[in-house]
Tab-separated table of C-alpha atoms in Angstrom:
chain	number	residue	atom	x	y	z
A	239	MET	CA	137.037	102.580	110.856
A	240	LYS	CA	136.396	104.292	114.230
A	241	ILE	CA	138.160	103.413	117.110
A	242	LYS	CA	137.766	104.276	120.992
A	243	ILE	CA	139.225	104.392	124.457
A	244	ASP	CA	136.405	104.502	126.637
A	245	GLY	CA	137.486	106.235	129.623
A	246	ALA	CA	135.175	104.449	132.261
A	247	GLU	CA	135.859	101.068	130.783
A	248	ALA	CA	139.604	101.727	130.169
A	249	LYS	CA	140.049	103.376	133.746
A	250	VAL	CA	141.367	106.562	131.774
A	251	VAL	CA	140.240	108.458	134.862
A	252	PHE	CA	141.768	110.941	137.606
A	253	GLU	CA	140.640	112.926	140.625
A	254	ALA	CA	141.185	116.248	141.627
A	255	CYS	CA	139.750	119.322	143.403
A	256	HIS	CA	139.088	123.001	141.844
A	257	LEU	CA	136.885	125.676	142.572
A	258	VAL	CA	134.942	128.021	140.402
A	259	PRO	CA	134.808	131.538	141.500
A	260	GLY	CA	131.631	133.216	142.438
A	261	ASN	CA	129.314	130.000	141.469
A	262	GLY	CA	127.381	129.064	144.890
A	263	LYS	CA	128.151	125.851	145.907
A	264	CYS	CA	131.330	125.123	143.244
A	265	SER	CA	132.876	128.165	144.787
A	266	ARG	CA	134.120	125.704	147.613
A	267	LEU	CA	137.098	123.663	146.782
A	268	HIS	CA	135.475	120.527	145.811
A	269	PRO	CA	136.492	116.764	144.202
A	270	HIS	CA	135.441	115.737	140.644
A	271	PHE	CA	136.440	111.825	139.322
A	272	HIS	CA	136.878	112.718	135.763
A	273	LYS	CA	137.014	110.471	132.492
A	274	VAL	CA	138.521	111.174	129.191
A	275	SER	CA	137.297	109.152	126.194
A	276	VAL	CA	138.745	109.675	123.096
A	277	VAL	CA	137.009	108.206	119.465
A	278	ILE	CA	139.516	108.403	116.538
A	279	ASP	CA	138.267	108.056	112.742
A	280	GLY	CA	140.758	107.081	110.038
A	281	SER	CA	141.870	104.601	107.764
A	282	LEU	CA	143.847	101.215	108.281
A	283	SER	CA	147.496	101.096	107.610
A	284	SER	CA	149.221	98.171	106.502
A	285	LYS	CA	149.509	96.969	109.483
A	286	ARG	CA	145.687	96.743	109.865
A	287	ARG	CA	145.446	99.637	112.341
A	288	VAL	CA	144.305	103.238	112.498
A	289	LEU	CA	146.846	103.522	115.613
A	290	HIS	CA	148.416	101.664	118.512
A	291	LEU	CA	145.641	101.824	120.669
A	292	TYR	CA	147.659	101.255	123.768
A	293	LYS	CA	150.174	103.750	123.004
A	294	LEU	CA	147.233	106.031	122.339
A	295	LYS	CA	145.663	104.924	126.000
A	296	TYR	CA	149.048	105.487	127.612
A	297	MET	CA	149.638	108.981	126.251
A	298	ILE	CA	146.205	109.693	127.743
A	299	LEU	CA	146.949	108.242	130.864
A	300	GLU	CA	150.213	110.165	131.164
A	301	ILE	CA	147.998	113.740	131.058
A	302	CYS	CA	145.472	111.892	133.803
A	303	ASN	CA	148.309	110.991	135.936
A	304	GLU	CA	149.603	114.297	135.828
A	305	LEU	CA	146.508	115.977	137.254
A	306	ASP	CA	145.524	112.890	139.687
A	307	GLY	CA	145.297	113.778	143.291
A	308	LYS	CA	145.688	117.971	142.544
A	309	VAL	CA	144.262	121.296	143.469
A	310	LEU	CA	143.657	122.656	139.694
A	311	LEU	CA	143.644	126.161	139.201
A	312	ALA	CA	142.965	128.078	135.985
A	313	GLN	CA	144.437	131.222	134.987
A	314	TYR	CA	141.586	133.679	136.107
A	315	PRO	CA	142.231	137.421	135.997
A	316	GLU	CA	144.236	138.691	138.920
A	317	ASN	CA	141.006	140.652	140.520
A	318	ILE	CA	139.374	137.322	140.523
A	319	MET	CA	141.747	134.881	141.514
A	320	HIS	CA	144.919	136.058	143.530
A	321	VAL	CA	147.661	133.381	143.378
A	322	GLU	CA	150.952	133.749	145.021
A	323	LYS	CA	153.534	131.061	144.772
A	324	ASN	CA	156.095	131.102	148.072
A	325	SER	CA	158.789	128.605	148.892
A	326	ASN	CA	156.980	125.684	149.496
A	327	SER	CA	153.391	126.696	149.143
A	328	VAL	CA	150.926	128.450	147.373
A	329	LYS	CA	148.551	130.811	148.582
A	330	VAL	CA	145.287	131.046	146.442
A	331	SER	CA	142.679	133.945	147.462
A	332	VAL	CA	139.310	133.712	146.041
A	333	ASN	CA	135.692	134.562	146.915
A	334	GLY	CA	136.672	136.192	150.140
A	335	LYS	CA	138.832	132.947	151.504
A	336	THR	CA	142.600	132.185	151.361
A	337	TYR	CA	143.896	128.915	150.832
A	338	SER	CA	147.330	127.747	151.720
A	339	LEU	CA	148.481	124.528	149.895
A	340	PRO	CA	151.593	122.462	149.339
A	341	GLU	CA	153.179	123.334	146.279
A	342	GLU	CA	153.301	119.996	145.042
A	343	ASP	CA	149.936	119.485	145.402
A	344	VAL	CA	148.817	122.397	143.015
A	345	MET	CA	148.978	122.475	139.046
A	346	GLN	CA	148.022	125.686	137.599
A	347	LEU	CA	146.770	125.027	134.154
A	348	PRO	CA	146.835	127.248	131.138
A	349	ILE	CA	143.254	127.682	130.699
A	350	SER	CA	140.969	130.831	131.411
A	351	SER	CA	138.326	128.318	133.573
A	352	LEU	CA	137.751	124.889	134.979
A	353	ASN	CA	134.766	124.260	133.505
A	354	THR	CA	134.115	121.462	131.614
A	355	GLU	CA	134.365	122.862	128.284
A	356	ASP	CA	137.468	124.289	128.960
A	357	MET	CA	139.118	121.142	130.536
A	358	CYS	CA	138.042	119.095	127.382
A	359	LEU	CA	139.451	121.941	125.446
A	360	TYR	CA	142.629	121.594	127.309
A	361	PHE	CA	142.839	117.565	127.036
A	362	SER	CA	141.874	117.715	123.066
A	363	ASP	CA	145.051	120.168	122.595
A	364	ARG	CA	147.492	117.978	124.656
A	365	ILE	CA	146.078	114.653	123.114
A	366	ILE	CA	146.079	115.980	119.598
A	367	ARG	CA	149.677	117.110	119.500
A	368	GLY	CA	150.828	113.792	121.393
A	369	ILE	CA	149.021	111.765	118.308
A	370	LYS	CA	150.875	114.403	115.856
A	371	ASP	CA	154.172	113.552	117.509
A	372	GLU	CA	153.533	109.748	117.920
A	373	PHE	CA	151.573	108.361	114.977
A	374	ASP	CA	151.122	109.021	111.165
A	375	ILE	CA	148.317	111.477	111.003
A	376	SER	CA	147.861	110.901	107.036
A	377	ARG	CA	145.250	108.580	107.652
A	378	ILE	CA	143.267	109.913	110.675
A	379	ASN	CA	140.425	112.024	109.500
A	380	TRP	CA	139.105	112.999	112.934
A	381	VAL	CA	139.682	113.071	116.931
A	382	GLU	CA	137.232	113.755	119.148
A	383	VAL	CA	137.907	113.921	123.049
A	384	ILE	CA	135.025	113.273	125.546
A	385	PHE	CA	135.668	114.533	128.890
A	386	ASP	CA	133.359	113.719	131.553
A	387	GLU	CA	133.780	115.484	135.239
A	388	GLY	CA	130.878	113.513	136.528
A	389	HIS	CA	127.184	114.162	137.465
A	390	GLY	CA	126.362	113.595	133.671
A	391	GLN	CA	128.311	116.754	133.003
A	392	ILE	CA	130.132	116.160	129.338
A	393	ALA	CA	131.740	118.126	126.806
A	394	ALA	CA	133.029	116.450	123.873
A	395	ASN	CA	135.609	118.232	121.026
A	396	ARG	CA	136.036	117.002	117.258
A	397	VAL	CA	138.830	118.126	115.617
A	398	ILE	CA	139.105	117.360	111.969
A	399	LEU	CA	143.189	116.524	111.018
A	400	SER	CA	142.379	115.226	107.398
A	401	GLN	CA	141.554	116.290	104.288
A	402	SER	CA	141.829	113.074	102.757
A	403	PRO	CA	139.532	111.769	100.334
A	404	THR	CA	137.848	109.167	102.926
A	405	ALA	CA	137.075	112.171	104.970
A	406	LYS	CA	135.728	114.170	102.166
A	407	ALA	CA	133.778	110.931	100.938
A	408	ARG	CA	131.910	110.610	104.497
A	409	GLY	CA	131.109	114.400	104.657
A	410	LEU	CA	133.605	115.344	107.174
A	411	VAL	CA	135.565	118.346	105.273
A	412	SER	CA	134.464	120.564	102.834
C-alpha cells in the first residue's frame, strides 16, 4: 500500500532565499517557494494504517517551518563563500558581494550546496530519521521524498528501508 503527503495540496511548503555562488542570475540573493511531498510504501498495521498520516505531515511541516522565511546557506568551501558570525549578525562574502544579515534570519545547513538535489537529500535524511524515531518501520518498504523548488525544478529520492517479503515480492530489493 502506498500513502502520500502531497506538498502542494497539503500545504507542506516554505519560502526561503538563497544564492548560488558563480551561477549567473542565481548568484544573486533570490527566493524560492518550496513544496515537499512524501510517498511511503508499506504494509498495513493491525490498525489498518501504513503509518499515521497526520503525524508524518506534522513532522515534515516542522522541518519546513525551521526554514521558512530564512536566508539559507550551504557549507561551501571558504574560498567560494566566506561566512562570518558576529554578535547578532552574519556576514556573507560571495560572488564579489558582501551581505550583512540578522543572525535570526539565516540558517546554514549541513550540506555542500543548495541545489535541488542536495535539498532533497537533506529533507530525505531528516524525514527518514524522524520516521525511524516515531514509527515502527518494520512494515515500511521505502520512503520517497520529492522536493520541488518551483519552476518545474524537482528532485526525488527513494530510500529502501525494509527487506520485507512484501518488498522482495515487488522487486524493490534483491
